[in-house]
Short mmCIF file of N, CA and C in Angstrom, two decimals:
data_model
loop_
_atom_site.label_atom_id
_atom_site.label_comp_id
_atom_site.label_asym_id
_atom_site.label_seq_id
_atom_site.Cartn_x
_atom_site.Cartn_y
_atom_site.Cartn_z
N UNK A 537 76.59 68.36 24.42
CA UNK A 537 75.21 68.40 23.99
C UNK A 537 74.33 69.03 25.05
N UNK A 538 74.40 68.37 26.20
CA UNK A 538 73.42 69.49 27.56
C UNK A 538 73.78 70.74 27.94
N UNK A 539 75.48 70.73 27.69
CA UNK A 539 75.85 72.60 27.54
C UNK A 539 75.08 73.33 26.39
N UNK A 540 75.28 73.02 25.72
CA UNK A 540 74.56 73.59 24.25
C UNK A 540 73.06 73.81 25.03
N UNK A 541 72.38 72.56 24.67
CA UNK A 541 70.95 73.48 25.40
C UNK A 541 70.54 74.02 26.92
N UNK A 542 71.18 73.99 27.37
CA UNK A 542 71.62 74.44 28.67
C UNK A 542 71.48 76.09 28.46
N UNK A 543 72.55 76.45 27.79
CA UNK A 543 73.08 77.88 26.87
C UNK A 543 71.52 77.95 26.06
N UNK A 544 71.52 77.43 25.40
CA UNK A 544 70.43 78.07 24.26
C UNK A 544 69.26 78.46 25.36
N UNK A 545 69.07 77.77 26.15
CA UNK A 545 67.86 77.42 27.11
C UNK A 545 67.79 78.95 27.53
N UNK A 546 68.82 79.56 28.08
CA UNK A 546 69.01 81.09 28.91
C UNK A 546 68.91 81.41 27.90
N UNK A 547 69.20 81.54 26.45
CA UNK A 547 69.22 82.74 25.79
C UNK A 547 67.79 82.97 25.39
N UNK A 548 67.00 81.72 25.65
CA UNK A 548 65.36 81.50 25.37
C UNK A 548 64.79 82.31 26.39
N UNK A 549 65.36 81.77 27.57
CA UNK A 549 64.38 82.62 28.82
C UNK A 549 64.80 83.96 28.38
N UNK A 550 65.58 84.47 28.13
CA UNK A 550 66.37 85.82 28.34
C UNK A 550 65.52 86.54 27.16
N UNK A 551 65.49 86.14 25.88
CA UNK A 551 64.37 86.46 25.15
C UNK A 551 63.01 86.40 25.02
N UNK A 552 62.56 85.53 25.84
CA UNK A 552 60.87 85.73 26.33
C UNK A 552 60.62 86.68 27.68
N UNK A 553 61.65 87.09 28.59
CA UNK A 553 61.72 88.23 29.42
C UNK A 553 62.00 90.05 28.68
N UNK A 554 62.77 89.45 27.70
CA UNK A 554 63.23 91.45 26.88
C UNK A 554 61.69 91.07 26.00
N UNK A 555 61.11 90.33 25.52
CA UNK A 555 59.47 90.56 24.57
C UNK A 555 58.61 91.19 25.63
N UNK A 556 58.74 90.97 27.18
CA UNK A 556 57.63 91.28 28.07
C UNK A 556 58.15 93.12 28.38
N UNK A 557 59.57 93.24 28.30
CA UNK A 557 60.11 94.43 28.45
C UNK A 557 60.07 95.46 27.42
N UNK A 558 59.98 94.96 26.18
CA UNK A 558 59.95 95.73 24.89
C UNK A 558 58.63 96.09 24.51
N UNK A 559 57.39 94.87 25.17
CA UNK A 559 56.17 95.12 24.95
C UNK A 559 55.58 96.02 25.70
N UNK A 560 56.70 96.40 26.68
CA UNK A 560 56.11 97.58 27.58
C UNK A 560 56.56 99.22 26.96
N UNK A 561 57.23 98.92 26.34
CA UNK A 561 58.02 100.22 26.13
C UNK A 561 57.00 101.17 24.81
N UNK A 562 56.74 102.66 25.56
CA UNK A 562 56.18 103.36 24.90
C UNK A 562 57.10 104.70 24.71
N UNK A 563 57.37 105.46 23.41
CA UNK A 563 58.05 106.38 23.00
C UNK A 563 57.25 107.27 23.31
N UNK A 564 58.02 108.71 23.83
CA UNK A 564 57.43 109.77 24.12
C UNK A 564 56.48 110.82 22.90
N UNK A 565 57.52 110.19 21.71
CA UNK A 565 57.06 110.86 20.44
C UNK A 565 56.71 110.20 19.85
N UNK A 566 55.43 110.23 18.52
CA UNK A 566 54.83 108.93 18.01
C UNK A 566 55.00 109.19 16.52
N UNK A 567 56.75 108.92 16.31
CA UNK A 567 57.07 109.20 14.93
C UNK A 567 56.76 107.88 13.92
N UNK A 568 56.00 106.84 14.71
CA UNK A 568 55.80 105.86 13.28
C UNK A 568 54.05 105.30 14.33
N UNK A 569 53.12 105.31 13.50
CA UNK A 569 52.12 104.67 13.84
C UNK A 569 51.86 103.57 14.50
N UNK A 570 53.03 102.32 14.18
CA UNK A 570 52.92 101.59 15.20
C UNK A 570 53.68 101.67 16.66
N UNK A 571 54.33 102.48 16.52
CA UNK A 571 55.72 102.90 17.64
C UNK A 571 56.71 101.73 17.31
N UNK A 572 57.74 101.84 18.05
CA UNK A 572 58.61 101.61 18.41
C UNK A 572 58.60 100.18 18.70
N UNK A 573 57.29 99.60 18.88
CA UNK A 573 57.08 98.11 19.53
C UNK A 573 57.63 97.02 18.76
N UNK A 574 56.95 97.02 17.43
CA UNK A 574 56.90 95.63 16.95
C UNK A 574 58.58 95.26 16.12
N UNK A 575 58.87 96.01 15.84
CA UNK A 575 60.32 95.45 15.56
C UNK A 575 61.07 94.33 16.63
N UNK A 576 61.34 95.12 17.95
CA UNK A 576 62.35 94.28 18.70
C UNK A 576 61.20 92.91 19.09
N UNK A 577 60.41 93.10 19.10
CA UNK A 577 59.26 91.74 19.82
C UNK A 577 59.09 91.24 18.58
N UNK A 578 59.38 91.32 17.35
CA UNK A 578 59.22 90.23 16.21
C UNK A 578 60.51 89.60 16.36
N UNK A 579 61.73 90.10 16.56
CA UNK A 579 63.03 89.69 15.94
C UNK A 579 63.24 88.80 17.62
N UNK A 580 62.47 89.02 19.08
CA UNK A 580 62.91 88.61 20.30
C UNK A 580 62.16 87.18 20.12
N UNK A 581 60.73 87.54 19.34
CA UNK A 581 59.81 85.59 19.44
C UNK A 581 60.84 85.18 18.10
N UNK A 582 61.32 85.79 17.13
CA UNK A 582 61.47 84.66 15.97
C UNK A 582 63.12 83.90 16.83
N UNK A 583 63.96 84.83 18.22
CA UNK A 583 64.69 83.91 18.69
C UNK A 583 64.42 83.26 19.73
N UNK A 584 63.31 83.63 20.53
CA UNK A 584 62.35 82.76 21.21
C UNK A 584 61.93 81.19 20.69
N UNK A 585 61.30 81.30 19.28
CA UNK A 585 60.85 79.95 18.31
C UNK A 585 62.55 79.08 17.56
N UNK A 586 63.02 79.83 17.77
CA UNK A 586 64.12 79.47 17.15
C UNK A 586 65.02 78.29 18.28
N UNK A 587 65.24 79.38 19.61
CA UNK A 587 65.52 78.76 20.67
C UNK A 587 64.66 77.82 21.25
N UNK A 588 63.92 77.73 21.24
CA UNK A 588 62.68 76.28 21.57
C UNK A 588 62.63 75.25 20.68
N UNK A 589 62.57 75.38 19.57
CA UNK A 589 63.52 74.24 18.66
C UNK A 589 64.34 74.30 18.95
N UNK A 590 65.62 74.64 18.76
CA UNK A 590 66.94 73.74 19.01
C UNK A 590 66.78 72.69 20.43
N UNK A 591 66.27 73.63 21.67
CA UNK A 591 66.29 72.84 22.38
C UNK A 591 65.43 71.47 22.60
N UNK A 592 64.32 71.54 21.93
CA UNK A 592 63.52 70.15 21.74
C UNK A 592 64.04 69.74 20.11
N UNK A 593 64.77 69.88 19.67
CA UNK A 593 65.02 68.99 18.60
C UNK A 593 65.53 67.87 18.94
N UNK A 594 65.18 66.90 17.57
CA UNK A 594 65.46 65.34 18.10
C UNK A 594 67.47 65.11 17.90
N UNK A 595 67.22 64.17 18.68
CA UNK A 595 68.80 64.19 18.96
C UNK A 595 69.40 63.94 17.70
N UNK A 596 69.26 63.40 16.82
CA UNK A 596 69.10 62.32 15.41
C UNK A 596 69.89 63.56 14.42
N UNK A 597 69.32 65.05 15.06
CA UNK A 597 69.27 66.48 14.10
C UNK A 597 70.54 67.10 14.35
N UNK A 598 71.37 66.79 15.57
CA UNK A 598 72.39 67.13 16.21
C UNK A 598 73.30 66.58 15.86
N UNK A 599 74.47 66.91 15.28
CA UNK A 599 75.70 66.54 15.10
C UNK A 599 76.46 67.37 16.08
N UNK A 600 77.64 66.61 16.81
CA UNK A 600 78.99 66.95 17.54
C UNK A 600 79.37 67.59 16.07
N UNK A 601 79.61 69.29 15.89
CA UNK A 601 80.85 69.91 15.52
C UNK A 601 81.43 70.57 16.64
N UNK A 602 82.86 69.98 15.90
CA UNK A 602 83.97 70.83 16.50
C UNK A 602 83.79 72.30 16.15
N UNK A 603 83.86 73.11 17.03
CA UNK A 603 84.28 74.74 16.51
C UNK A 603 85.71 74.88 17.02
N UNK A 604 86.25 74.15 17.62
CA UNK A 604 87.98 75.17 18.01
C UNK A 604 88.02 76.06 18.82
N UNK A 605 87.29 76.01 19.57
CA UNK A 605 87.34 77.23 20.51
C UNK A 605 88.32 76.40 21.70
N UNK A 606 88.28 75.56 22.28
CA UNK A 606 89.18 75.18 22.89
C UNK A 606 90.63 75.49 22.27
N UNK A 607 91.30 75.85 21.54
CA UNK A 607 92.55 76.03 20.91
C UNK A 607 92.84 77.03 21.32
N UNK A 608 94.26 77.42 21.75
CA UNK A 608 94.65 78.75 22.81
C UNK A 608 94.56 79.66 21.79
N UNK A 609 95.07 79.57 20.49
CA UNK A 609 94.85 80.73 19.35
C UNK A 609 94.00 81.48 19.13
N UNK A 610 92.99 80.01 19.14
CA UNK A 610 91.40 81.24 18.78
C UNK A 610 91.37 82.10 20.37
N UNK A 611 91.55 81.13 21.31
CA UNK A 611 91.17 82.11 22.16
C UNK A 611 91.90 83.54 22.23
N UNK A 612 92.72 83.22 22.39
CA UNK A 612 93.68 84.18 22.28
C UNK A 612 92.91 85.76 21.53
N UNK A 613 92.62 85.45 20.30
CA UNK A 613 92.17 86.17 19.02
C UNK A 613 90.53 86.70 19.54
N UNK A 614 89.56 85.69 20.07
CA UNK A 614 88.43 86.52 20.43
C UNK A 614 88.59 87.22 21.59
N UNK A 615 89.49 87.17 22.45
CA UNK A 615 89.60 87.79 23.53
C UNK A 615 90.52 89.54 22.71
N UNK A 616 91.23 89.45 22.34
CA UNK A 616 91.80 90.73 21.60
C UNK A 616 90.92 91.11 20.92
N UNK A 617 89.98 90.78 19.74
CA UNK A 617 88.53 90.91 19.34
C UNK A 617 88.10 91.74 20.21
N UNK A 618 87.43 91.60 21.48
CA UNK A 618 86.56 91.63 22.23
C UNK A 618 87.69 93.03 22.28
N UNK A 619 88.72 92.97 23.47
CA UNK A 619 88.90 94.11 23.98
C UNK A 619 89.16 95.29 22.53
N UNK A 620 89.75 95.05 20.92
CA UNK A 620 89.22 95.75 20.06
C UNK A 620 87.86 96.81 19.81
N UNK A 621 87.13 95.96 20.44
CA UNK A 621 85.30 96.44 20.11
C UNK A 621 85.45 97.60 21.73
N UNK A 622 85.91 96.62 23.28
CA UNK A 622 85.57 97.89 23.96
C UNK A 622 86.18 98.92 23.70
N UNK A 623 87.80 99.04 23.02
CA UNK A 623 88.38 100.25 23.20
C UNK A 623 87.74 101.35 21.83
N UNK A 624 86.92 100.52 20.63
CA UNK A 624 86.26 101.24 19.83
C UNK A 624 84.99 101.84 20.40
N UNK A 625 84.30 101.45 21.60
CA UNK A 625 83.46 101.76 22.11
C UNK A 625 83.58 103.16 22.83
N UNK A 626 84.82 102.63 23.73
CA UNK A 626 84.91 104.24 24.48
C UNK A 626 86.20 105.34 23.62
N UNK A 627 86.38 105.23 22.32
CA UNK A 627 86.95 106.05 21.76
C UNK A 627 86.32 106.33 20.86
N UNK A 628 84.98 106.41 20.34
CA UNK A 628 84.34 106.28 19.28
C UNK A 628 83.82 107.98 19.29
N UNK A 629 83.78 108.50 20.01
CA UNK A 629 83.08 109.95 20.10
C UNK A 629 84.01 110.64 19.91
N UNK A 630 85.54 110.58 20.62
CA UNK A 630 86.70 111.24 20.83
C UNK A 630 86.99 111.30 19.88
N UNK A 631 87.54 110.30 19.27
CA UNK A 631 88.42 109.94 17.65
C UNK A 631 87.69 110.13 16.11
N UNK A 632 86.21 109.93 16.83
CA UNK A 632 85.36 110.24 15.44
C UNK A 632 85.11 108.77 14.82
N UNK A 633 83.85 108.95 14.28
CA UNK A 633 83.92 107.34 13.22
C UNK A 633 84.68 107.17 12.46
N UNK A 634 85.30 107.98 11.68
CA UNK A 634 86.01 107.62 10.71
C UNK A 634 87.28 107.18 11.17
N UNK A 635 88.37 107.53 12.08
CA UNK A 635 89.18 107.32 12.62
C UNK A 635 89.42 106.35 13.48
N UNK A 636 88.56 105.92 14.40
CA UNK A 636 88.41 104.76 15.50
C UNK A 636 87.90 103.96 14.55
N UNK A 637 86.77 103.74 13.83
CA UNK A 637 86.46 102.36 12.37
C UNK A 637 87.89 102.26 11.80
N UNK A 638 88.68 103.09 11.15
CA UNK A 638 89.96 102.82 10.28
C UNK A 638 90.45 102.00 11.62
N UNK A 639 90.99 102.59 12.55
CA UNK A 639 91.44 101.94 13.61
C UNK A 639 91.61 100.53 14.06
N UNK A 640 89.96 100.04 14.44
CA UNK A 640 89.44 98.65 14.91
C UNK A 640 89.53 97.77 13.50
N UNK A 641 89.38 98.25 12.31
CA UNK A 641 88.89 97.31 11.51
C UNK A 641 90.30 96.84 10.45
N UNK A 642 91.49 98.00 11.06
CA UNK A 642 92.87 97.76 10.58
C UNK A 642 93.01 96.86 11.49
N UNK A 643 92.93 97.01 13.03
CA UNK A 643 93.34 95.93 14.10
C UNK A 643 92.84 94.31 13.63
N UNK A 644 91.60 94.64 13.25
CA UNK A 644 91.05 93.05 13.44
C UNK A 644 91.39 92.46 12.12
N UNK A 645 91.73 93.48 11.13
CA UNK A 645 92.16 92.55 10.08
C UNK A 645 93.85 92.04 9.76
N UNK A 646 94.51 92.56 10.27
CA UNK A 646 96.31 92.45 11.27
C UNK A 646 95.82 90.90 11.67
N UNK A 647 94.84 91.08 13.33
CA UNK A 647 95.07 89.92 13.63
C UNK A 647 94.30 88.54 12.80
N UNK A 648 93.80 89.05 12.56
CA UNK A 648 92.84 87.55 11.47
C UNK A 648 94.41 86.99 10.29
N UNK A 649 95.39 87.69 9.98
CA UNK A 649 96.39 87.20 9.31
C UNK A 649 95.98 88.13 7.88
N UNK A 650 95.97 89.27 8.04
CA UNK A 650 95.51 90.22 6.77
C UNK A 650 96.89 90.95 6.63
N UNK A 651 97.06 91.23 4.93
CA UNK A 651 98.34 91.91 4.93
C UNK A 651 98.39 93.12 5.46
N UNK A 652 99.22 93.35 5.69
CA UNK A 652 99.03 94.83 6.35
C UNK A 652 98.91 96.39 5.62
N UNK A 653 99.03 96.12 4.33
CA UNK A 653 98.55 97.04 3.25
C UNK A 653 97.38 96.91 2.56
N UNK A 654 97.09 95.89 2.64
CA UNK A 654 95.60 95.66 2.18
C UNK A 654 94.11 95.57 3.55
N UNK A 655 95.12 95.80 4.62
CA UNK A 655 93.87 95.55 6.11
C UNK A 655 93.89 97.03 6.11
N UNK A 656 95.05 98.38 5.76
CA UNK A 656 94.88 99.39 5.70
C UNK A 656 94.05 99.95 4.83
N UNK A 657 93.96 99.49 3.63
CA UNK A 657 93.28 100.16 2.07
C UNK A 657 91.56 99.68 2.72
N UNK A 658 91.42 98.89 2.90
CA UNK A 658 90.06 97.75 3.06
C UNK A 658 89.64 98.94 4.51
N UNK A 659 90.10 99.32 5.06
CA UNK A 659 89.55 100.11 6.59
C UNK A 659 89.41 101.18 6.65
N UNK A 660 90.02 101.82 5.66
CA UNK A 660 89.87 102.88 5.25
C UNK A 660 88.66 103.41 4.60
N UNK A 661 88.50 102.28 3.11
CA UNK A 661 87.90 102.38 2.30
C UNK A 661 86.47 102.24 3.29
N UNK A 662 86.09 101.04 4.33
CA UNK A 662 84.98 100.60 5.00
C UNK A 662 84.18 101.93 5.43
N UNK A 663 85.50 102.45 6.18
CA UNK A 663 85.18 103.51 7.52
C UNK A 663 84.52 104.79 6.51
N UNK A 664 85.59 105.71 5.51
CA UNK A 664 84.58 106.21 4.47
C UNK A 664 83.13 105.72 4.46
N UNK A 665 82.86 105.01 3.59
CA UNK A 665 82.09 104.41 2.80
C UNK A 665 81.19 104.18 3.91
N UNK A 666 80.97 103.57 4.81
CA UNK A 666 80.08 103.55 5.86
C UNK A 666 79.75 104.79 6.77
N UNK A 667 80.83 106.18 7.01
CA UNK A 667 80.14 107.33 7.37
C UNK A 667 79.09 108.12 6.08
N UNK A 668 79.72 107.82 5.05
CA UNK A 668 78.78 108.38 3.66
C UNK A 668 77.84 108.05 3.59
N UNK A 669 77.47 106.55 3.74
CA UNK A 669 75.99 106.22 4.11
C UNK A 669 75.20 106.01 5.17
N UNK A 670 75.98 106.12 6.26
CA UNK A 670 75.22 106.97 7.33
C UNK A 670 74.70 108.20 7.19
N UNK A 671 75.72 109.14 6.98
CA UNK A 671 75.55 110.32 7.43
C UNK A 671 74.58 111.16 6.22
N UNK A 672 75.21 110.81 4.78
CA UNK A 672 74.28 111.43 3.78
C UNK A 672 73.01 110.41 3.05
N UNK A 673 73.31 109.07 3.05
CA UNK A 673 72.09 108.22 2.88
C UNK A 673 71.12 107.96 3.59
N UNK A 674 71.65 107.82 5.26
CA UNK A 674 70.12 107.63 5.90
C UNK A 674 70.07 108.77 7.12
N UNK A 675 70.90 110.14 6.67
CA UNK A 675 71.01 110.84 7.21
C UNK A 675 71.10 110.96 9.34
N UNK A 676 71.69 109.79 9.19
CA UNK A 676 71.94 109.64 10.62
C UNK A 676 73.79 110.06 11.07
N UNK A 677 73.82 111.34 11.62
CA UNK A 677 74.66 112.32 12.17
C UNK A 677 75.69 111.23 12.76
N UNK A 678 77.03 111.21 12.31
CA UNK A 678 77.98 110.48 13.14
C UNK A 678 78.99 111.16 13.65
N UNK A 679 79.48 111.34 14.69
CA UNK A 679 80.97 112.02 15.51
C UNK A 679 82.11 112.02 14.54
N UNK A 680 82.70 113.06 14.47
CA UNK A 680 83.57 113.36 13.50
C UNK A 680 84.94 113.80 14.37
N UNK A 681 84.72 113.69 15.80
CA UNK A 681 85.62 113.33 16.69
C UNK A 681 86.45 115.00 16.81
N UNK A 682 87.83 114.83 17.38
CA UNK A 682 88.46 116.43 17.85
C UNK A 682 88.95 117.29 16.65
N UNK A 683 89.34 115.92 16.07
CA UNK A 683 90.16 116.34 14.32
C UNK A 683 89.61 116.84 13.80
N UNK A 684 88.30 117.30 13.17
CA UNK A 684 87.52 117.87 12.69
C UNK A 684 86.27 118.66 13.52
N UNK A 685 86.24 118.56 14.26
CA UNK A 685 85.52 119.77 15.51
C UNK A 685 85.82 121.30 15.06
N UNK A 686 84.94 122.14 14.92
CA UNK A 686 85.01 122.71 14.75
C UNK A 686 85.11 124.22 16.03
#
């Protein structure tokens, strides 16, 4: 229970320090009238207010759940998770989105206990389907990596 708000406590300070940092930040170009500001400083106080409740909530509101994270499995699994996401990180330009997404999202669905013909069809289908609406719905340009380089 004092780890918990202990933790929440930093992620509070840590979010009332990025609102003082975000409230500083001015874009060189002034492609939306309000700039760039009020997005990240709405979404930093609503976890600012969020984090200040939990931590003054009454004890009464708190239940002990178990999550399992102590269990070597899970650990096991967010730690491969994790290094999944960095190696999609620094192969993501090289390999292209479409290829590094099929990639990570075949990996993570293997290890979650996914068949292995259906974690292929499903990552495939994602990685598509998510450069299409990037690239031609909100027209935001994604790496198409060496394979297709022209």
């Amino acid at each position: 229970m004092l780890f918990e708000r202990v933790f929440i406590s930093s992620i509070g300070i840590a979010s009332f320090i990025l609102i003082f940092v975000a409230w500083g930040h001015v874009a060189p170009i002034a492609y939306d009238p309000l700039g760039p500001r009020p997005y990240p400083v709405l979404l930093l106080s609503l976890l600012l207010i969020s984090c200040v409740y939990l931590v003054f909530r009454p004890k009464r509101f708190s239940d002990k759940v178990d999550t399992g994270f102590l269990n070597p499995l899970v650990l096991k699994k967010v730690c491969l998770t994790l290094l999944f996401f960095f190696i999609y990180a620094f192969t993501f330009e090289f390999l292209g989105f479409i290829l590094a997404t099929t990639i990570m999202c075949f990996a993570i669905g293997v290890l979650f206990g996914g068949n292995i013909k259906a974690s292929l069809i499903s990552a495939i289908s994602m990685s598509v389907f998510c450069y299409l609406m990037f690239d031609y719905g909100l027209d935001v340009p994604l790496p198409l990596g060496f394979f297709f380089s022209k």
